[in-house]
Tab-separated table of C-alpha atoms in Angstrom:
chain	number	residue	atom	x	y	z
A	1	UNK	CA	-17.714	11.857	-10.693
A	2	UNK	CA	-21.647	10.744	-11.893
A	3	UNK	CA	-23.934	9.624	-8.761
A	4	UNK	CA	-23.745	6.338	-9.849
A	5	UNK	CA	-19.934	6.464	-8.319
A	6	UNK	CA	-20.630	6.800	-4.798
A	7	UNK	CA	-18.247	4.353	-3.006
A	8	UNK	CA	-15.244	2.510	-3.950
A	9	UNK	CA	-17.061	-0.204	-4.706
A	10	UNK	CA	-18.695	1.071	-7.737
A	11	UNK	CA	-15.147	2.109	-8.964
A	12	UNK	CA	-14.583	-1.610	-8.973
A	13	UNK	CA	-17.226	-2.824	-10.139
A	14	UNK	CA	-16.025	-0.444	-13.753
A	15	UNK	CA	-12.871	-1.704	-13.513
A	16	UNK	CA	-13.785	-5.428	-13.564
A	17	UNK	CA	-15.846	-4.573	-16.668
A	18	UNK	CA	-13.115	-2.909	-18.353
A	19	UNK	CA	-10.001	-4.351	-18.087
A	20	UNK	CA	-8.834	-7.316	-19.968
A	21	UNK	CA	-8.957	-10.557	-17.936
A	22	UNK	CA	-5.216	-10.476	-17.538
A	23	UNK	CA	-4.623	-7.614	-16.203
A	24	UNK	CA	-7.431	-7.211	-14.189
A	25	UNK	CA	-6.187	-10.726	-13.026
A	26	UNK	CA	-3.194	-8.952	-11.792
A	27	UNK	CA	-4.692	-6.657	-10.270
A	28	UNK	CA	-7.338	-8.276	-8.532
A	29	UNK	CA	-6.376	-11.549	-7.061
A	30	UNK	CA	-3.839	-12.917	-4.334
A	31	UNK	CA	-2.372	-16.137	-4.044
A	32	UNK	CA	-3.933	-19.761	-3.951
A	33	UNK	CA	-6.992	-20.159	-2.850
A	34	UNK	CA	-6.979	-16.579	-2.578
A	35	UNK	CA	-8.238	-16.995	1.607
A	36	UNK	CA	-5.825	-14.286	3.023
A	37	UNK	CA	-7.386	-11.537	0.395
A	38	UNK	CA	-10.241	-13.089	1.278
A	39	UNK	CA	-10.456	-12.330	5.288
A	40	UNK	CA	-8.273	-9.175	4.632
A	41	UNK	CA	-11.797	-7.577	4.414
A	42	UNK	CA	-13.641	-9.909	5.931
A	43	UNK	CA	-11.685	-9.107	9.277
A	44	UNK	CA	-12.807	-5.502	9.230
A	45	UNK	CA	-16.249	-6.437	9.249
A	46	UNK	CA	-15.525	-8.439	12.617
A	47	UNK	CA	-14.879	-5.147	14.479
A	48	UNK	CA	-17.382	-2.974	15.906
A	49	UNK	CA	-16.842	0.951	16.452
A	50	UNK	CA	-18.228	2.010	19.923
A	51	UNK	CA	-19.468	5.699	19.478
A	52	UNK	CA	-19.188	8.601	22.092
A	53	UNK	CA	-21.518	11.148	22.121
A	54	UNK	CA	-21.585	14.789	22.945
A	55	UNK	CA	-18.007	15.998	22.294
A	56	UNK	CA	-17.909	18.600	20.181
A	57	UNK	CA	-16.909	17.972	16.478
A	58	UNK	CA	-17.378	20.789	14.624
A	59	UNK	CA	-13.612	21.438	13.920
A	60	UNK	CA	-12.084	17.688	12.952
A	61	UNK	CA	-8.397	17.953	11.894
A	62	UNK	CA	-7.478	14.809	9.855
A	63	UNK	CA	-3.532	16.267	9.536
A	64	UNK	CA	-0.462	14.321	11.114
A	65	UNK	CA	3.311	14.740	10.441
A	66	UNK	CA	4.973	11.355	9.059
A	67	UNK	CA	8.425	11.141	8.888
A	68	UNK	CA	8.517	15.275	9.353
A	69	UNK	CA	5.643	16.087	6.608
A	70	UNK	CA	2.962	17.226	7.661
A	71	UNK	CA	0.186	15.677	5.241
A	72	UNK	CA	-3.645	16.898	5.373
A	73	UNK	CA	-5.202	12.923	5.666
A	74	UNK	CA	-3.804	10.072	7.259
A	75	UNK	CA	-4.723	8.049	4.184
A	76	UNK	CA	-2.036	7.615	1.681
A	77	UNK	CA	-1.234	5.353	-1.229
A	78	UNK	CA	0.404	2.152	-1.248
A	79	UNK	CA	3.081	0.885	-3.874
A	80	UNK	CA	1.531	-1.192	-6.619
A	81	UNK	CA	3.114	-2.224	-9.718
A	82	UNK	CA	2.149	-1.207	-13.427
A	83	UNK	CA	-0.200	1.274	-13.498
A	84	UNK	CA	-0.468	2.243	-16.692
A	85	UNK	CA	-2.093	-1.478	-17.287
A	86	UNK	CA	-5.520	0.907	-16.207
A	87	UNK	CA	-4.452	3.513	-17.591
A	88	UNK	CA	-1.922	5.846	-19.951
A	89	UNK	CA	-0.918	8.621	-17.410
A	90	UNK	CA	-0.143	5.472	-14.588
A	91	UNK	CA	1.818	6.303	-11.601
A	92	UNK	CA	2.378	9.768	-12.280
A	93	UNK	CA	-1.461	10.355	-12.565
A	94	UNK	CA	-1.780	8.343	-8.987
A	95	UNK	CA	1.470	10.650	-7.624
A	96	UNK	CA	-0.507	14.241	-8.812
A	97	UNK	CA	-3.840	12.539	-6.588
A	98	UNK	CA	-2.487	11.975	-3.896
A	99	UNK	CA	-1.103	15.656	-3.808
A	100	UNK	CA	-4.594	17.448	-4.464
A	101	UNK	CA	-5.091	15.597	-1.027
A	102	UNK	CA	-2.084	16.488	0.594
A	103	UNK	CA	-1.846	13.002	1.034
A	104	UNK	CA	1.519	10.886	0.960
A	105	UNK	CA	2.347	8.464	-3.061
A	106	UNK	CA	4.523	5.456	-2.595
A	107	UNK	CA	6.189	4.729	-6.147
A	108	UNK	CA	6.501	1.019	-6.806
A	109	UNK	CA	10.037	-0.721	-8.234
A	110	UNK	CA	7.831	-2.090	-10.604
A	111	UNK	CA	6.631	1.089	-11.531
A	112	UNK	CA	5.425	1.894	-15.544
A	113	UNK	CA	6.632	5.409	-14.669
A	114	UNK	CA	9.835	5.782	-13.810
A	115	UNK	CA	11.092	7.889	-10.569
A	116	UNK	CA	12.195	11.064	-12.490
A	117	UNK	CA	8.648	11.507	-14.673
A	118	UNK	CA	6.875	10.574	-10.888
A	119	UNK	CA	8.593	13.411	-9.263
A	120	UNK	CA	8.364	16.131	-12.257
A	121	UNK	CA	4.669	15.151	-12.828
A	122	UNK	CA	3.733	15.948	-8.740
A	123	UNK	CA	6.541	18.165	-7.522
A	124	UNK	CA	4.620	19.057	-4.228
A	125	UNK	CA	3.097	15.278	-3.723
A	126	UNK	CA	4.786	13.889	-0.797
A	127	UNK	CA	7.196	10.576	-2.112
A	128	UNK	CA	7.970	7.675	-0.640
A	129	UNK	CA	10.080	5.011	-3.170
A	130	UNK	CA	9.441	0.866	-2.131
A	131	UNK	CA	12.525	-0.820	-3.303
A	132	UNK	CA	13.450	-4.374	-3.893
A	133	UNK	CA	16.729	-5.139	-3.932
A	134	UNK	CA	18.530	-6.652	-7.052
A	135	UNK	CA	21.324	-9.344	-7.185
A	136	UNK	CA	22.387	-6.596	-8.443
A	137	UNK	CA	23.824	-4.477	-5.752
A	138	UNK	CA	24.943	-1.730	-8.074
A	139	UNK	CA	21.849	-1.551	-9.635
A	140	UNK	CA	20.285	-0.994	-6.265
A	141	UNK	CA	22.468	1.090	-4.900
A	142	UNK	CA	21.380	3.500	-8.648
A	143	UNK	CA	17.928	3.110	-7.817
A	144	UNK	CA	18.441	4.475	-4.304
A	145	UNK	CA	20.946	7.150	-5.268
A	146	UNK	CA	17.510	8.617	-8.407
A	147	UNK	CA	15.278	8.192	-5.652
A	148	UNK	CA	17.360	10.674	-3.718
A	149	UNK	CA	18.192	13.093	-6.301
A	150	UNK	CA	14.486	13.229	-7.144
A	151	UNK	CA	13.570	14.173	-3.781
A	152	UNK	CA	11.586	11.063	-2.828
A	153	UNK	CA	11.745	10.821	1.193
A	154	UNK	CA	11.723	7.395	2.298
A	155	UNK	CA	12.819	4.369	1.659
A	156	UNK	CA	10.088	1.577	1.706
A	157	UNK	CA	11.863	-1.481	2.145
A	158	UNK	CA	9.407	-4.387	0.832
A	159	UNK	CA	10.943	-7.701	2.762
A	160	UNK	CA	8.207	-10.212	2.202
A	161	UNK	CA	9.002	-11.408	-1.711
A	162	UNK	CA	12.017	-13.280	-1.262
A	163	UNK	CA	10.366	-15.197	-3.744
A	164	UNK	CA	6.630	-14.552	-5.351
A	165	UNK	CA	3.641	-15.895	-3.856
A	166	UNK	CA	2.048	-18.700	-6.302
A	167	UNK	CA	-0.963	-17.086	-7.850
A	168	UNK	CA	-2.905	-19.434	-9.740
A	169	UNK	CA	-4.750	-16.855	-12.460
A	170	UNK	CA	-1.475	-15.172	-13.382
A	171	UNK	CA	-0.531	-18.465	-14.972
A	172	UNK	CA	-3.538	-19.136	-15.874
A	173	UNK	CA	-3.392	-16.069	-17.891
A	174	UNK	CA	0.138	-16.025	-18.764
A	175	UNK	CA	0.297	-13.022	-17.228
A	176	UNK	CA	2.854	-10.469	-18.207
A	177	UNK	CA	3.523	-6.667	-18.851
A	178	UNK	CA	1.649	-6.013	-21.932
A	179	UNK	CA	4.280	-5.521	-24.724
A	180	UNK	CA	3.344	-2.090	-25.333
A	181	UNK	CA	4.632	-1.143	-22.074
A	182	UNK	CA	7.908	-0.882	-20.042
A	183	UNK	CA	9.039	-1.096	-16.739
A	184	UNK	CA	9.879	3.026	-16.119
A	185	UNK	CA	12.513	2.547	-13.902
A	186	UNK	CA	15.064	0.554	-16.024
A	187	UNK	CA	15.837	-0.076	-19.634
A	188	UNK	CA	16.833	-2.526	-22.025
A	189	UNK	CA	16.180	-6.405	-20.903
A	190	UNK	CA	15.140	-5.114	-17.391
A	191	UNK	CA	12.210	-3.307	-18.772
A	192	UNK	CA	10.363	-5.323	-20.120
A	193	UNK	CA	9.225	-9.200	-18.922
A	194	UNK	CA	9.192	-11.711	-21.423
A	195	UNK	CA	6.202	-13.665	-23.176
A	196	UNK	CA	5.880	-17.082	-21.712
A	197	UNK	CA	3.639	-20.024	-20.195
A	198	UNK	CA	3.036	-19.222	-16.522
A	199	UNK	CA	3.328	-15.652	-14.987
A	200	UNK	CA	6.016	-13.717	-16.611
A	201	UNK	CA	6.403	-11.416	-13.507
A	202	UNK	CA	7.151	-14.816	-11.478
A	203	UNK	CA	9.858	-15.103	-13.621
A	204	UNK	CA	11.298	-11.587	-13.989
A	205	UNK	CA	11.423	-11.517	-10.009
A	206	UNK	CA	12.901	-15.215	-9.374
A	207	UNK	CA	15.611	-14.260	-11.712
A	208	UNK	CA	16.703	-10.794	-10.626
A	209	UNK	CA	15.691	-10.096	-6.746
A	210	UNK	CA	17.993	-11.227	-3.893
A	211	UNK	CA	16.103	-14.333	-1.984
A	212	UNK	CA	19.203	-14.585	-0.195
A	213	UNK	CA	18.892	-11.228	2.056
A	214	UNK	CA	18.834	-11.353	5.595
A	215	UNK	CA	18.337	-8.866	8.548
A	216	UNK	CA	22.089	-7.387	8.036
A	217	UNK	CA	21.023	-6.138	4.613
A	218	UNK	CA	18.994	-3.902	6.998
A	219	UNK	CA	22.630	-1.826	7.961
A	220	UNK	CA	23.960	-2.139	4.643
A	221	UNK	CA	20.947	-0.381	3.470
A	222	UNK	CA	21.600	2.072	6.507
A	223	UNK	CA	25.443	2.381	5.634
A	224	UNK	CA	24.307	3.963	1.912
A	225	UNK	CA	21.491	6.285	2.249
A	226	UNK	CA	20.356	8.187	4.747
A	227	UNK	CA	16.604	8.389	3.723
A	228	UNK	CA	14.174	6.968	6.563
A	229	UNK	CA	13.738	3.452	6.145
A	230	UNK	CA	10.822	1.672	6.675
A	231	UNK	CA	10.467	-2.143	6.240
A	232	UNK	CA	7.421	-3.840	4.177
A	233	UNK	CA	5.301	-6.793	4.739
A	234	UNK	CA	5.917	-7.064	8.646
A	235	UNK	CA	3.014	-9.860	10.272
A	236	UNK	CA	4.782	-10.678	13.268
A	237	UNK	CA	5.801	-8.681	16.633
A	238	UNK	CA	8.961	-10.515	16.656
A	239	UNK	CA	10.296	-8.705	13.163
A	240	UNK	CA	9.063	-5.949	13.815
A	241	UNK	CA	11.133	-5.648	16.694
A	242	UNK	CA	14.097	-6.793	14.747
A	243	UNK	CA	13.352	-3.799	12.686
A	244	UNK	CA	13.200	-1.396	15.593
A	245	UNK	CA	16.263	-2.580	17.060
A	246	UNK	CA	17.985	-1.989	13.274
A	247	UNK	CA	16.680	1.597	13.723
A	248	UNK	CA	14.524	1.353	11.043
A	249	UNK	CA	12.458	4.376	10.808
A	250	UNK	CA	8.801	2.488	10.170
A	251	UNK	CA	7.140	-0.683	9.935
A	252	UNK	CA	4.395	-1.415	7.471
A	253	UNK	CA	1.878	-3.720	8.636
A	254	UNK	CA	1.515	-5.777	5.192
A	255	UNK	CA	0.814	-9.090	3.574
A	256	UNK	CA	0.662	-7.489	0.610
A	257	UNK	CA	-3.147	-8.080	-0.203
A	258	UNK	CA	-3.342	-11.648	-0.139
A	259	UNK	CA	-0.778	-11.812	-2.894
A	260	UNK	CA	1.735	-13.265	-0.754
A	261	UNK	CA	1.547	-15.943	1.467
A	262	UNK	CA	-1.563	-17.587	1.672
A	263	UNK	CA	-3.275	-18.265	5.185
A	264	UNK	CA	-1.241	-16.039	6.233
A	265	UNK	CA	-3.199	-13.981	8.803
A	266	UNK	CA	-5.480	-10.566	7.599
A	267	UNK	CA	-3.483	-7.756	8.489
A	268	UNK	CA	-5.699	-5.936	10.969
A	269	UNK	CA	-5.492	-9.253	12.996
A	270	UNK	CA	-2.027	-8.919	13.925
A	271	UNK	CA	-1.860	-4.913	14.686
A	272	UNK	CA	-2.833	-4.792	18.028
A	273	UNK	CA	0.385	-7.169	18.944
A	274	UNK	CA	2.599	-5.017	16.953
A	275	UNK	CA	1.393	-1.990	18.049
A	276	UNK	CA	2.078	-2.840	21.459
A	277	UNK	CA	5.587	-4.281	20.811
A	278	UNK	CA	7.139	-1.500	18.969
A	279	UNK	CA	4.091	1.536	18.766
A	280	UNK	CA	6.128	3.400	21.346
A	281	UNK	CA	9.321	3.372	19.046
A	282	UNK	CA	8.741	3.421	15.290
A	283	UNK	CA	5.500	4.706	13.230
A	284	UNK	CA	3.490	1.810	12.333
A	285	UNK	CA	2.044	2.048	8.549
A	286	UNK	CA	-0.851	-0.116	7.493
A	287	UNK	CA	-2.304	-1.504	4.553
A	288	UNK	CA	-4.334	-4.761	2.640
A	289	UNK	CA	-8.186	-4.322	2.909
A	290	UNK	CA	-8.798	-0.936	3.683
A	291	UNK	CA	-12.099	0.106	1.509
A	292	UNK	CA	-13.883	2.336	3.538
A	293	UNK	CA	-13.364	4.768	6.093
A	294	UNK	CA	-14.481	3.046	8.697
A	295	UNK	CA	-11.483	0.781	8.058
A	296	UNK	CA	-9.032	3.743	8.235
A	297	UNK	CA	-10.665	4.613	11.527
A	298	UNK	CA	-10.231	0.988	13.090
A	299	UNK	CA	-6.879	0.163	11.638
A	300	UNK	CA	-5.995	3.703	13.755
A	301	UNK	CA	-7.423	2.511	16.516
A	302	UNK	CA	-5.581	-0.817	16.318
A	303	UNK	CA	-2.271	1.578	16.790
A	304	UNK	CA	-1.845	2.555	12.997
A	305	UNK	CA	-0.751	5.889	12.176
A	306	UNK	CA	-1.414	6.365	8.814
A	307	UNK	CA	-3.549	3.451	6.612
A	308	UNK	CA	-2.734	3.278	2.466
A	309	UNK	CA	-4.503	2.507	-0.356
A	310	UNK	CA	-3.924	0.564	-3.896
A	311	UNK	CA	-6.538	-1.477	-5.504
A	312	UNK	CA	-9.145	1.295	-4.798
A	313	UNK	CA	-7.043	3.877	-6.340
A	314	UNK	CA	-6.205	1.188	-9.652
A	315	UNK	CA	-9.932	1.395	-9.973
A	316	UNK	CA	-10.274	5.112	-9.815
A	317	UNK	CA	-7.212	4.897	-12.677
A	318	UNK	CA	-9.090	2.903	-14.544
A	319	UNK	CA	-12.494	5.194	-15.225
A	320	UNK	CA	-10.884	8.380	-15.777
A	321	UNK	CA	-7.308	8.684	-14.376
A	322	UNK	CA	-6.262	11.109	-12.201
A	323	UNK	CA	-9.745	12.658	-11.890
A	324	UNK	CA	-11.180	8.900	-10.858
A	325	UNK	CA	-8.018	8.021	-8.540
A	326	UNK	CA	-9.274	11.244	-7.016
A	327	UNK	CA	-12.382	10.578	-6.766
A	328	UNK	CA	-11.753	7.067	-4.871
A	329	UNK	CA	-9.413	8.640	-2.402
A	330	UNK	CA	-12.073	11.400	-1.824
A	331	UNK	CA	-14.341	8.622	-1.161
A	332	UNK	CA	-12.617	7.352	1.694
A	333	UNK	CA	-11.424	10.565	3.297
A	334	UNK	CA	-15.122	11.240	2.867
A	335	UNK	CA	-15.903	7.776	4.809
A	336	UNK	CA	-13.362	8.937	7.280
A	337	UNK	CA	-14.210	12.122	8.195
A	338	UNK	CA	-17.807	11.238	9.104
A	339	UNK	CA	-17.386	8.116	11.333
A	340	UNK	CA	-14.816	10.167	13.225
A	341	UNK	CA	-17.610	12.971	13.797
A	342	UNK	CA	-20.361	10.566	15.071
A	343	UNK	CA	-17.590	8.533	16.939
A	344	UNK	CA	-17.448	12.114	19.130
A	345	UNK	CA	-13.517	12.418	17.568
A	346	UNK	CA	-12.325	16.021	16.911
A	347	UNK	CA	-8.712	15.201	16.296
A	348	UNK	CA	-6.840	11.745	15.033
A	349	UNK	CA	-5.290	11.696	18.658
A	350	UNK	CA	-8.706	11.031	20.520
A	351	UNK	CA	-9.575	7.857	18.261
A	352	UNK	CA	-8.737	5.495	20.928
A	353	UNK	CA	-8.110	1.109	21.059
A	354	UNK	CA	-11.245	1.127	22.911
A	355	UNK	CA	-13.636	2.481	20.607
A	356	UNK	CA	-12.990	-0.866	18.265
A	357	UNK	CA	-14.213	-4.237	19.686
A	358	UNK	CA	-15.054	-7.416	18.243
A	359	UNK	CA	-18.636	-8.119	17.782
A	360	UNK	CA	-18.189	-10.689	20.514
A	361	UNK	CA	-17.136	-8.203	23.063
A	362	UNK	CA	-19.748	-5.891	21.254
A	363	UNK	CA	-23.303	-7.670	22.247
A	364	UNK	CA	-21.989	-7.847	25.638
A	365	UNK	CA	-21.981	-4.180	26.228
């Protein structure tokens, strides 16, 4: 890694100057005026870490057990679509990068590498599969069976997309999957997005995804698979409680990247209330806005068991494929290990909620 690339922002700047306008717009944009996208990052800056001193942090342990698998770090790669737009190796490279760091990789339904390709490319990586439920339940069941057969360890059910958010940049750019690429998990007409006026992705989703989903569909999902089920897109304690009551194995706090409902809260703003409601019952996972290791620390202090990255991995892929993704991931891990030590924590269980306070409170300490 060049000494000119020392932060996630450095990789982002490279990607901004390199990726085609339509691809960059899809990867980088949020819904409507991008208010929620903006506050995902800014909300972290309103929080202060209160360090503890003289605590012996020589032998720091960042490992944790998640859904029965021990991983090296409480940081993973979140599901995001179409990695091959950033680099020809696509999700296979991202999954291998996660494996190099002993981390979890979540594959998107709308990936440009198939479930099977990623499983073969990264056999030693702990992999989960992000699932959309299609109107065609036979197709949905087929995806689940393929995930089971290929060794994926959990299903991450996206529940915040009965329709796709209004994304101005995608509409202006007439965004669609480039014609040279295909959605890896599908064949024939389901593997392509027609070029059209407006967002081809939105039209694809509206035609195929089931917008009639209700909480009872979780029961259907549990009846056809033994894989752990994690619901992604939760922003309220009330919904988190319903998920826990239905026997879901995890709640994933996500908005996602400010791409759905604009003016929805930042994920870090709602995390404490969700943790209070269900943190003692199910695992809580978290994404959106993570750019620094200090962000990871703050999310764990507020009740997340693990956090996930999306955009930063795409910036790393754009720069240098798997190696670039590894480098970006390593930056965030190092930036997390450093404040762990400076805050006086040798293990994850020593990160306490009282170590992170709003700036208004810290000014009075």
